[in-house]
Amino acid sequence: KRFYSLKVAPKASASATAAKVKLSPESQDFEITKLPSGLVIASLENFSPASRIGVFIKTGSRYETTSNLGTAHLLRLASNLTTKGASSFRITRGIEAVGGSLSVHATREKMAYSVECLRDYVDTVMEYLLNVTTAPEFRPWEVADLQPQLKVDKAVALQNPQVGVLENLHAAAYKNALANPLYCPDYRVGKITSEQLHHFVQNNFTSSRMALVGIGIKHSTLKQVAEQFLNIRSGHGAPGAKAVYRGGEIRKQTGDSLVHAAIVAEGAVAGSPEANAFSVLQYVLGAGPLIKRGSNVTSKLTQGVAKATSQPFDVSAFNVNYSDSGLFGIYTISQAPNAGEVIKAALNQVKAVAQGGVTDADVTTAKNQMKANYLMSVETSKGLLNEIGSESLVSGTHTSPSAAAQKIDSVATADVVNAAKKFISGKKSMAASGDLGNTPFLDEL
Amino acid sequence: AGGGRLLDRIRKWYYNAAGFNKLGLMRDDTLHEDDDVKEALKRLPEHLYNERVFRIKRALDLSLKHQILPKDQWVKYEEDHRYLKPYLTEVIRERHEKEAWNRK
């Protein structure tokens, strides 16, 4: 991993014609292949002692319909159930015995099953990973025993008010697809059947929507495995509905003294040039503290709101991109009595940027922050795997970090201003939770 | 072939001599409920489980009254099938697997 980042760092001294140094005779660069069935295989052999392999699938809660809500959530929890090749007990014990780990990470649009283990045991864990992704059995009694876990998982997640607000935000902003919650709705717990799980897997886990990614493993090994085992279901499976933005608001009155509120407008599609502009705008406005317990000097939002109130608060820009839509806006956490001032001050700040109130220096700072954040996230093998996997799923290619950095640099100040204008003029959606007595409605903003 | 048919006739004779079919029970209704059988019963699909409960209730009622079913309602040897067997073999296989792992 260290060597990889060294390799692609801009060469400060060497002459332009210096050949790339190979770290060892068998060292490989990043390789990516697309099989005729549509499956994408990507690997990076970096000779780390631990390998990490992931199967990424273009599926998620957006592909559910109202009749099978919560299936993706249960599927997330069902990764250790019995498969055709190994019983549930054996999967758990087998992976434990070699010191590996199997985890599932899912967003609304993609699911990622990943295993990590020491290099020597890659074959063992790979077998379990393939079993889990291609041949799960979903035995009715195992599925029934798993349903209470849905409640626990949801309760643990909702401890964090942000999760609840973001679920409501998506439900308010979209009519379908992306409006589906990540966590199973309460009325569906106990009602998801083994057949629904099977259907979901049959329709969504098809070769053309999957990517097999490995770090610390040879490309030829991965390719062999993929050709032998992952060519099971061809075709595109059930198509997802196109997400339709509608703009609405959902308010959840609780007794919390802190009000969490998110106000967004439709943003950019993932991978479009607009998406880069929105991301830079996010960092211009403030995308989270860089120094713990600092005063967030570079964040325009924080500075703007600090003038409006002396109570503790937090505000940051919110930006998310999906394959056919996106959301951009602000997220505020404030004391209940002055939630209104905080939100209005934050929105005024964005208006100021939309009217041109942003300097080139601000934009450069933001770009640097964004680049640093991105590069730091791909330094860990987990972040790198995620990054390679997501990109392979979407486009079947890989952008090297230096190319990604260039893309970020190519965003002009005018693009950032345009992005802010788009937010100000776009139809807004809002989600809020807490003691909402002083929280304005959308039409009051 | 002849030997096979003889064995089959002995099986059928023994089945009828055992007599539980006269109470309307099938072979798997009469299994002793140890832990494996209890676990396998938890995995039965609902309709099979309901039928089993009905047959056992009916047999208990008959035995209380010291009666048996009329001859045309006895369970026939050919119709009796081991409905619990696949679930039971799976449960036993899983238990063996667990024990093998724990021994290592």
Coordinates of C-alpha atoms in Angstrom, one line a residue:
Chain A
K1 CA 0.0 0.0 0.0
R2 CA 2.8 2.4 0.8
F3 CA 4.5 1.5 -2.4
Y4 CA 1.4 2.2 -4.4
S5 CA 1.1 5.7 -3.2
L6 CA 4.7 6.4 -3.7
K7 CA 4.5 5.2 -7.3
V8 CA 1.8 7.5 -8.4
A9 CA 2.9 10.6 -6.4
P10 CA 4.0 13.3 -8.8
K11 CA 7.7 12.8 -9.4
A12 CA 9.4 15.8 -8.0
S13 CA 12.9 15.3 -9.2
A14 CA 13.3 12.5 -11.7
S15 CA 13.7 13.4 -15.3
A16 CA 10.7 13.1 -17.6
T17 CA 12.0 10.0 -19.3
A18 CA 12.8 8.0 -16.1
A19 CA 11.4 4.5 -16.4
K20 CA 9.0 3.4 -13.7
V21 CA 10.9 1.4 -11.1
K22 CA 9.6 -2.0 -10.5
L23 CA 9.6 -2.9 -6.8
S24 CA 10.2 -6.6 -7.4
P25 CA 10.3 -8.8 -10.5
E26 CA 6.6 -9.8 -10.1
S27 CA 5.2 -6.5 -9.1
Q28 CA 2.2 -5.7 -11.1
D29 CA 0.4 -2.4 -11.8
F30 CA -3.2 -2.0 -11.4
E31 CA -5.0 -4.2 -13.9
I32 CA -8.6 -4.3 -14.9
T33 CA -10.4 -6.6 -17.3
K34 CA -14.0 -6.9 -18.4
L35 CA -15.3 -10.3 -19.2
P36 CA -17.8 -10.8 -22.1
S37 CA -20.5 -11.5 -19.6
G38 CA -20.1 -8.0 -18.2
L39 CA -18.3 -8.9 -15.1
V40 CA -15.4 -6.5 -14.3
I41 CA -12.3 -7.8 -12.6
A42 CA -9.8 -5.5 -11.1
S43 CA -6.8 -6.2 -9.0
L44 CA -3.7 -4.6 -7.6
E45 CA -0.8 -6.8 -6.6
N46 CA 0.9 -4.8 -4.0
F47 CA 2.5 -7.6 -2.1
S48 CA 0.9 -6.7 1.2
P49 CA 0.8 -9.6 3.7
A50 CA -3.0 -9.3 3.9
S51 CA -5.2 -9.6 0.9
R52 CA -8.6 -8.0 0.6
I53 CA -11.1 -9.2 -2.0
G54 CA -14.5 -7.8 -2.6
V55 CA -17.5 -8.6 -4.8
F56 CA -19.3 -5.4 -5.7
I57 CA -22.8 -5.6 -7.0
K58 CA -24.9 -2.9 -8.5
T59 CA -28.0 -3.4 -6.3
G60 CA -29.3 -2.0 -3.1
S61 CA -32.4 -0.6 -1.5
R62 CA -33.2 1.5 -4.6
Y63 CA -34.1 -1.7 -6.5
E64 CA -36.8 -2.7 -4.0
T65 CA -40.4 -2.1 -4.7
T66 CA -43.1 -1.4 -2.2
S67 CA -43.9 -5.1 -2.0
N68 CA -40.5 -6.1 -0.9
L69 CA -39.1 -3.2 1.2
G70 CA -36.5 -4.3 3.6
T71 CA -35.2 -7.1 1.5
A72 CA -31.9 -5.4 0.9
H73 CA -31.5 -4.8 4.6
L74 CA -32.1 -8.5 5.4
L75 CA -29.8 -9.5 2.7
R76 CA -27.1 -7.4 4.3
L77 CA -27.6 -9.3 7.5
A78 CA -27.9 -12.7 5.8
S79 CA -24.3 -13.0 4.6
N80 CA -23.5 -15.7 7.0
L81 CA -26.5 -18.0 6.3
T82 CA -26.0 -21.5 4.9
T83 CA -25.0 -21.7 1.3
K84 CA -24.9 -24.6 -1.2
G85 CA -21.3 -25.3 -0.4
A86 CA -21.0 -24.6 3.3
S87 CA -23.3 -24.4 6.3
S88 CA -23.6 -21.3 8.3
F89 CA -21.6 -22.8 11.1
R90 CA -18.8 -23.7 8.8
I91 CA -18.7 -20.3 7.2
T92 CA -18.3 -18.6 10.6
R93 CA -15.8 -21.1 12.0
G94 CA -13.9 -21.4 8.8
I95 CA -13.3 -17.7 8.4
E96 CA -12.4 -17.4 12.1
A97 CA -10.0 -20.3 11.9
V98 CA -7.9 -18.5 9.3
G99 CA -8.1 -15.2 11.0
G100 CA -10.1 -13.5 8.2
S101 CA -13.2 -11.5 8.2
L102 CA -16.3 -11.2 6.0
S103 CA -18.3 -8.1 5.9
V104 CA -21.1 -6.5 3.9
H105 CA -21.4 -2.9 3.2
A106 CA -24.4 -1.6 1.3
T107 CA -25.5 1.8 0.1
R108 CA -28.7 2.5 -1.8
E109 CA -27.1 1.6 -5.0
K110 CA -24.4 -0.9 -4.4
M111 CA -23.6 -3.8 -2.1
A112 CA -20.1 -4.9 -1.4
Y113 CA -19.2 -8.2 0.1
S114 CA -15.5 -8.2 1.2
V115 CA -13.2 -10.6 2.8
E116 CA -9.8 -9.9 4.1
C117 CA -7.2 -12.4 5.3
L118 CA -3.6 -13.3 5.2
R119 CA -2.3 -14.1 1.7
D120 CA -1.8 -17.8 2.4
Y121 CA -5.4 -18.4 3.1
V122 CA -6.9 -16.5 0.2
D123 CA -8.3 -19.7 -1.3
T124 CA -10.3 -20.7 1.7
V125 CA -12.0 -17.3 2.2
M126 CA -12.5 -16.9 -1.5
E127 CA -14.5 -20.1 -1.5
Y128 CA -16.7 -18.7 1.3
L129 CA -17.1 -15.4 -0.4
L130 CA -18.2 -17.0 -3.7
N131 CA -20.6 -19.2 -1.9
V132 CA -22.2 -16.3 -0.1
T133 CA -22.6 -14.2 -3.2
T134 CA -23.6 -16.8 -5.8
A135 CA -25.2 -19.7 -4.0
P136 CA -27.0 -18.7 -0.8
E137 CA -29.8 -21.1 0.2
F138 CA -31.9 -18.8 2.5
R139 CA -33.3 -21.7 4.4
P140 CA -36.7 -20.6 5.7
W141 CA -35.9 -21.3 9.3
E142 CA -32.6 -19.5 9.2
V143 CA -34.3 -16.5 7.6
A144 CA -37.0 -16.5 10.2
D145 CA -34.5 -16.6 13.0
L146 CA -32.7 -13.7 11.4
Q147 CA -35.7 -11.3 11.3
P148 CA -35.3 -10.0 15.0
Q149 CA -31.8 -9.0 14.0
L150 CA -33.4 -6.4 11.6
K151 CA -34.9 -4.6 14.6
V152 CA -31.6 -4.6 16.6
D153 CA -29.6 -3.4 13.6
K154 CA -32.1 -0.6 12.9
A155 CA -32.2 0.5 16.6
V156 CA -28.4 0.6 16.8
A157 CA -28.3 2.7 13.6
L158 CA -31.0 5.1 14.7
Q159 CA -29.2 5.9 17.9
N160 CA -27.4 8.4 15.6
P161 CA -30.1 11.0 14.7
Q162 CA -28.3 11.7 11.5
V163 CA -29.2 8.3 10.1
G164 CA -32.9 9.0 10.7
V165 CA -32.7 12.5 9.2
L166 CA -31.0 11.2 6.1
E167 CA -33.5 8.4 5.6
N168 CA -36.3 10.9 5.9
L169 CA -34.5 13.3 3.5
H170 CA -34.4 10.7 0.8
A171 CA -38.0 9.7 1.4
A172 CA -38.9 13.4 1.1
A173 CA -36.8 14.2 -1.9
Y174 CA -37.6 11.3 -4.2
K175 CA -40.8 9.6 -5.4
N176 CA -39.4 6.1 -5.8
A177 CA -36.2 4.1 -5.9
L178 CA -33.9 6.3 -3.9
A179 CA -36.7 7.1 -1.5
N180 CA -36.6 3.5 -0.3
P181 CA -35.1 3.3 3.2
L182 CA -31.8 1.6 3.9
Y183 CA -33.2 0.1 7.0
C184 CA -36.2 -2.2 6.9
P185 CA -39.5 -0.4 7.8
D186 CA -41.0 -1.6 11.0
Y187 CA -44.1 -3.2 9.5
R188 CA -42.0 -5.5 7.3
V189 CA -39.9 -7.0 10.1
G190 CA -40.9 -10.7 10.4
K191 CA -42.6 -10.6 7.0
I192 CA -39.7 -10.9 4.6
T193 CA -39.7 -14.4 3.2
S194 CA -37.0 -16.7 1.9
E195 CA -38.6 -16.5 -1.6
Q196 CA -38.3 -12.7 -1.7
L197 CA -34.7 -13.0 -0.8
H198 CA -34.1 -15.5 -3.5
H199 CA -36.0 -13.3 -6.0
F200 CA -33.9 -10.3 -5.1
V201 CA -30.7 -12.2 -5.6
Q202 CA -31.8 -13.8 -8.8
N203 CA -32.9 -10.5 -10.3
N204 CA -30.0 -8.4 -9.1
F205 CA -26.9 -10.4 -8.7
T206 CA -26.1 -10.9 -12.4
S207 CA -22.7 -11.0 -13.9
S208 CA -23.0 -7.8 -15.8
R209 CA -23.8 -5.9 -12.6
M210 CA -20.9 -7.3 -10.6
A211 CA -17.3 -6.5 -10.1
L212 CA -14.7 -8.7 -8.5
V213 CA -11.9 -6.6 -7.0
G214 CA -8.8 -7.7 -5.1
I215 CA -5.9 -6.0 -3.5
G216 CA -2.8 -8.1 -2.8
I217 CA -3.7 -10.8 -5.2
K218 CA -2.6 -11.6 -8.7
H219 CA -4.9 -10.7 -11.6
S220 CA -4.6 -14.1 -13.2
T221 CA -5.9 -15.8 -10.0
L222 CA -8.8 -13.5 -9.8
K223 CA -9.6 -13.9 -13.5
Q224 CA -9.6 -17.7 -13.2
V225 CA -11.8 -17.6 -10.2
A226 CA -14.2 -15.2 -11.9
E227 CA -14.5 -17.2 -15.1
Q228 CA -15.1 -20.5 -13.2
F229 CA -17.4 -19.3 -10.5
L230 CA -18.9 -16.0 -11.1
N231 CA -20.4 -16.6 -14.5
I232 CA -23.6 -17.9 -13.2
R233 CA -26.3 -15.4 -14.0
S234 CA -26.1 -13.5 -17.2
G235 CA -28.2 -10.6 -18.3
H236 CA -29.1 -7.4 -16.7
G237 CA -31.6 -8.6 -14.2
A238 CA -34.5 -6.5 -13.2
P239 CA -33.9 -2.8 -14.2
G240 CA -34.2 -0.3 -11.4
A241 CA -36.7 2.5 -11.7
K242 CA -35.3 5.9 -12.6
A243 CA -35.2 8.1 -9.5
V244 CA -37.6 11.0 -9.8
Y245 CA -36.9 14.0 -7.6
R246 CA -39.9 15.6 -6.1
G247 CA -38.9 17.9 -3.3
G248 CA -40.8 17.6 -0.1
E249 CA -40.3 17.8 3.6
I250 CA -40.6 15.4 6.5
R251 CA -40.4 16.5 10.1
K252 CA -40.0 14.2 13.0
Q253 CA -40.9 15.8 16.3
T254 CA -39.0 14.2 19.2
G255 CA -38.0 15.5 22.6
D256 CA -34.4 16.1 21.6
S257 CA -32.9 19.4 22.6
L258 CA -30.7 19.3 19.5
V259 CA -32.4 19.8 16.1
H260 CA -30.9 18.0 13.2
A261 CA -32.0 19.5 9.9
A262 CA -31.0 18.9 6.3
I263 CA -32.0 21.1 3.4
V264 CA -31.1 20.0 -0.1
A265 CA -31.9 20.5 -3.7
E266 CA -31.2 18.1 -6.6
G267 CA -27.5 17.9 -7.2
A268 CA -25.2 16.2 -9.7
V269 CA -25.1 12.7 -11.1
A270 CA -22.0 10.7 -10.0
G271 CA -19.1 11.0 -12.5
S272 CA -20.4 14.1 -14.3
P273 CA -18.3 17.2 -14.5
E274 CA -21.0 18.9 -12.4
A275 CA -20.4 16.5 -9.6
N276 CA -16.8 17.8 -9.3
A277 CA -18.1 21.3 -9.1
F278 CA -20.6 20.4 -6.4
S279 CA -17.9 18.5 -4.4
V280 CA -15.6 21.6 -4.5
L281 CA -18.5 23.8 -3.5
Q282 CA -19.1 21.4 -0.6
Y283 CA -15.5 21.9 0.6
V284 CA -15.7 25.7 0.0
L285 CA -18.8 25.8 2.3
G286 CA -17.3 23.4 4.8
A287 CA -17.4 19.7 4.8
G288 CA -16.6 18.8 8.3
P289 CA -13.9 19.9 10.8
L290 CA -10.3 19.4 9.9
I291 CA -8.9 20.1 13.3
K292 CA -10.6 18.5 16.3
R293 CA -12.3 21.1 18.5
G294 CA -11.0 23.8 16.3
S295 CA -12.9 26.8 15.2
N296 CA -13.4 25.7 11.6
V297 CA -11.9 28.8 10.1
T298 CA -12.0 27.7 6.5
S299 CA -15.6 26.7 6.6
K300 CA -17.8 29.5 5.2
L301 CA -20.9 28.0 6.7
T302 CA -19.5 27.8 10.2
Q303 CA -18.2 31.4 10.1
G304 CA -21.5 32.6 8.7
V305 CA -23.6 30.9 11.4
A306 CA -21.2 31.9 14.2
K307 CA -22.2 35.5 13.5
A308 CA -25.9 34.6 13.9
T309 CA -25.7 32.7 17.2
S310 CA -23.5 32.1 20.2
Q311 CA -25.0 28.7 21.1
P312 CA -23.2 25.6 20.2
F313 CA -24.0 24.4 16.7
D314 CA -22.6 22.5 13.8
V315 CA -23.1 23.0 10.1
S316 CA -21.7 21.4 7.1
A317 CA -22.4 21.1 3.4
F318 CA -24.1 17.8 2.4
N319 CA -23.4 16.3 -1.0
V320 CA -24.2 12.8 -2.3
N321 CA -24.1 11.5 -5.9
Y322 CA -26.0 8.6 -7.3
S323 CA -26.0 7.1 -10.7
D324 CA -28.9 9.1 -12.0
S325 CA -29.3 11.9 -9.5
G326 CA -27.8 13.6 -6.5
L327 CA -28.5 15.7 -3.5
F328 CA -26.7 18.9 -2.4
G329 CA -27.4 21.1 0.5
I330 CA -26.6 21.9 4.1
Y331 CA -26.9 19.9 7.3
T332 CA -27.3 21.7 10.5
I333 CA -27.2 20.6 14.1
S334 CA -28.4 23.3 16.5
Q335 CA -30.0 24.0 19.8
A336 CA -33.8 23.8 19.6
P337 CA -34.6 27.4 20.5
N338 CA -32.4 28.9 17.7
A339 CA -32.7 26.3 15.0
G340 CA -34.4 28.9 12.7
E341 CA -31.5 31.4 12.9
V342 CA -28.9 28.7 12.3
I343 CA -30.6 27.4 9.2
K344 CA -31.3 30.8 7.8
A345 CA -27.8 32.0 8.4
A346 CA -26.4 28.9 6.7
L347 CA -28.7 29.3 3.7
N348 CA -27.7 33.0 3.4
Q349 CA -24.0 31.9 3.2
V350 CA -24.8 29.7 0.3
K351 CA -26.7 32.5 -1.4
A352 CA -23.6 34.7 -0.9
V353 CA -21.5 32.2 -2.7
A354 CA -24.1 31.9 -5.5
Q355 CA -23.9 35.7 -5.9
G356 CA -20.2 35.4 -6.5
G357 CA -19.0 35.8 -3.0
V358 CA -16.2 33.3 -3.3
T359 CA -12.6 34.1 -4.1
D360 CA -10.1 32.0 -6.1
A361 CA -8.1 31.5 -2.9
D362 CA -11.2 29.9 -1.3
V363 CA -11.7 27.6 -4.2
T364 CA -8.0 26.6 -4.2
T365 CA -8.2 25.8 -0.4
A366 CA -11.2 23.8 -1.0
K367 CA -9.7 21.9 -3.8
N368 CA -6.6 21.1 -1.7
Q369 CA -8.8 19.9 1.2
M370 CA -10.8 17.7 -1.2
K371 CA -7.7 16.2 -2.8
A372 CA -6.2 15.5 0.6
N373 CA -9.3 13.9 1.8
Y374 CA -9.6 11.7 -1.3
L375 CA -6.0 10.6 -1.3
M376 CA -6.0 9.9 2.4
S377 CA -9.1 7.7 2.0
V378 CA -7.5 5.5 -0.6
E379 CA -4.4 5.0 1.5
T380 CA -6.1 2.3 3.5
S381 CA -6.7 -1.0 1.7
K382 CA -10.4 -0.8 2.8
G383 CA -10.8 2.6 1.2
L384 CA -8.9 1.7 -1.8
L385 CA -10.9 -1.5 -2.4
N386 CA -14.1 0.5 -2.0
E387 CA -12.9 3.1 -4.4
I388 CA -11.8 0.6 -7.1
G389 CA -14.9 -1.4 -6.7
S390 CA -17.3 1.5 -7.0
E391 CA -15.6 2.8 -10.0
S392 CA -15.4 -0.6 -11.7
L393 CA -19.1 -1.0 -11.2
V394 CA -20.0 2.3 -12.6
S395 CA -17.6 2.6 -15.5
G396 CA -15.5 -0.5 -15.8
T397 CA -12.3 1.7 -15.6
H398 CA -10.1 3.1 -12.9
T399 CA -8.9 6.6 -12.5
S400 CA -5.5 6.8 -10.9
P401 CA -5.3 9.2 -8.0
S402 CA -3.2 11.7 -10.0
A403 CA -5.9 11.8 -12.7
A404 CA -8.5 12.2 -10.1
A405 CA -6.6 15.1 -8.6
Q406 CA -6.3 16.7 -12.0
K407 CA -10.1 16.5 -12.5
I408 CA -10.5 18.3 -9.2
D409 CA -8.1 21.0 -10.2
S410 CA -9.9 21.5 -13.5
V411 CA -13.0 22.9 -11.7
A412 CA -13.2 26.7 -12.2
T413 CA -14.5 29.2 -9.7
A414 CA -17.3 29.9 -12.1
D415 CA -18.4 26.3 -11.9
V416 CA -18.5 26.5 -8.2
V417 CA -20.7 29.6 -8.4
N418 CA -23.0 27.9 -10.9
A419 CA -23.4 25.0 -8.6
A420 CA -24.4 27.2 -5.7
K421 CA -26.8 29.0 -8.0
K422 CA -28.3 25.6 -8.9
F423 CA -28.9 24.9 -5.3
I424 CA -30.5 28.3 -4.5
S425 CA -32.8 28.1 -7.5
G426 CA -33.6 24.3 -7.2
K427 CA -36.7 22.9 -5.6
K428 CA -35.8 22.1 -2.0
S429 CA -36.3 19.1 0.2
M430 CA -36.0 19.1 3.9
A431 CA -35.9 16.7 6.7
A432 CA -35.7 17.6 10.4
S433 CA -35.8 15.9 13.7
G434 CA -35.7 17.1 17.3
D435 CA -37.8 19.6 19.2
L436 CA -39.1 21.4 16.1
G437 CA -40.9 24.3 17.7
N438 CA -38.5 26.9 16.3
T439 CA -37.6 25.1 13.1
P440 CA -38.9 26.9 10.0
F441 CA -40.9 25.0 7.3
L442 CA -39.6 24.9 3.7
D443 CA -41.9 27.7 2.6
E444 CA -40.7 30.0 5.4
L445 CA -37.1 29.8 4.2
Chain B
A1 CA -35.7 -59.8 -7.7
G2 CA -37.6 -62.5 -5.9
G3 CA -35.6 -61.9 -2.8
G4 CA -36.4 -58.2 -2.9
R5 CA -40.1 -58.8 -3.1
L6 CA -39.9 -61.2 -0.2
L7 CA -38.2 -58.6 1.9
D8 CA -40.8 -56.1 0.9
R9 CA -43.6 -58.4 1.9
I10 CA -42.0 -59.0 5.3
R11 CA -41.7 -55.2 5.7
K12 CA -45.3 -54.7 4.9
W13 CA -46.4 -57.5 7.3
Y14 CA -44.3 -56.0 10.1
Y15 CA -45.7 -52.5 9.4
N16 CA -49.2 -53.8 9.8
A17 CA -48.3 -55.8 12.9
A18 CA -46.8 -52.8 14.6
G19 CA -50.3 -51.3 14.6
F20 CA -49.7 -47.5 14.8
N21 CA -51.3 -47.2 11.3
K22 CA -54.6 -48.3 12.9
L23 CA -54.5 -45.2 15.0
G24 CA -54.0 -43.1 11.9
L25 CA -50.3 -42.4 12.6
M26 CA -47.4 -42.4 10.2
R27 CA -44.0 -43.7 10.9
D28 CA -42.4 -40.2 11.6
D29 CA -45.2 -39.3 14.0
T30 CA -44.0 -42.1 16.3
L31 CA -40.3 -41.0 16.5
H32 CA -39.0 -40.5 20.0
E33 CA -38.5 -36.7 20.4
D34 CA -34.9 -36.3 21.2
D35 CA -33.0 -33.0 20.6
D36 CA -32.3 -33.8 16.9
V37 CA -36.0 -34.6 16.2
K38 CA -37.1 -31.4 18.1
E39 CA -34.8 -29.3 15.9
A40 CA -36.0 -31.0 12.8
L41 CA -39.6 -30.4 13.8
K42 CA -38.9 -26.7 14.1
R43 CA -37.8 -26.7 10.4
L44 CA -40.9 -28.5 9.1
P45 CA -43.0 -26.4 6.7
E46 CA -46.2 -25.3 8.2
H47 CA -48.7 -27.6 6.4
L48 CA -46.7 -30.8 7.2
Y49 CA -46.5 -29.7 10.9
N50 CA -50.2 -29.0 11.1
E51 CA -51.0 -32.4 9.6
R52 CA -48.7 -34.1 12.1
V53 CA -50.3 -32.3 15.0
F54 CA -53.8 -33.4 13.8
R55 CA -52.8 -37.0 13.4
I56 CA -51.3 -37.1 16.9
K57 CA -54.3 -35.5 18.4
R58 CA -56.6 -37.9 16.7
A59 CA -54.5 -40.9 17.9
L60 CA -54.5 -39.6 21.5
D61 CA -58.2 -39.3 21.3
L62 CA -58.7 -42.8 20.0
S63 CA -56.3 -44.3 22.6
L64 CA -58.2 -42.5 25.3
K65 CA -61.4 -44.1 24.1
H66 CA -59.6 -47.5 23.7
Q67 CA -60.7 -47.5 20.0
I68 CA -59.1 -47.7 16.6
L69 CA -60.0 -46.3 13.2
P70 CA -62.3 -48.2 10.8
K71 CA -60.2 -50.3 8.5
D72 CA -60.7 -48.1 5.4
Q73 CA -59.1 -45.2 7.3
W74 CA -55.9 -47.1 8.4
V75 CA -52.7 -45.6 7.0
K76 CA -51.5 -47.9 4.1
Y77 CA -48.0 -49.1 3.9
E78 CA -47.6 -47.6 0.4
E79 CA -48.9 -44.2 1.5
D80 CA -46.7 -43.8 4.5
H81 CA -43.7 -41.6 3.7
R82 CA -40.9 -40.4 6.0
Y83 CA -41.7 -36.7 5.8
L84 CA -39.3 -35.7 8.6
K85 CA -36.4 -37.7 7.3
P86 CA -34.7 -35.0 5.0
Y87 CA -34.9 -32.5 7.8
L88 CA -33.6 -35.0 10.4
T89 CA -30.6 -36.0 8.3
E90 CA -29.7 -32.4 7.8
V91 CA -29.9 -31.7 11.5
I92 CA -27.7 -34.7 12.3
R93 CA -25.2 -33.8 9.6
E94 CA -24.9 -30.3 11.1
R95 CA -24.4 -31.7 14.6
H96 CA -21.7 -34.0 13.4
E97 CA -20.0 -31.1 11.6
K98 CA -20.1 -29.0 14.8
E99 CA -18.7 -31.9 16.8
A100 CA -15.9 -32.5 14.3
W101 CA -14.9 -28.8 14.4
N102 CA -14.9 -28.7 18.2
R103 CA -12.8 -31.8 18.4
K104 CA -10.0 -30.4 16.2

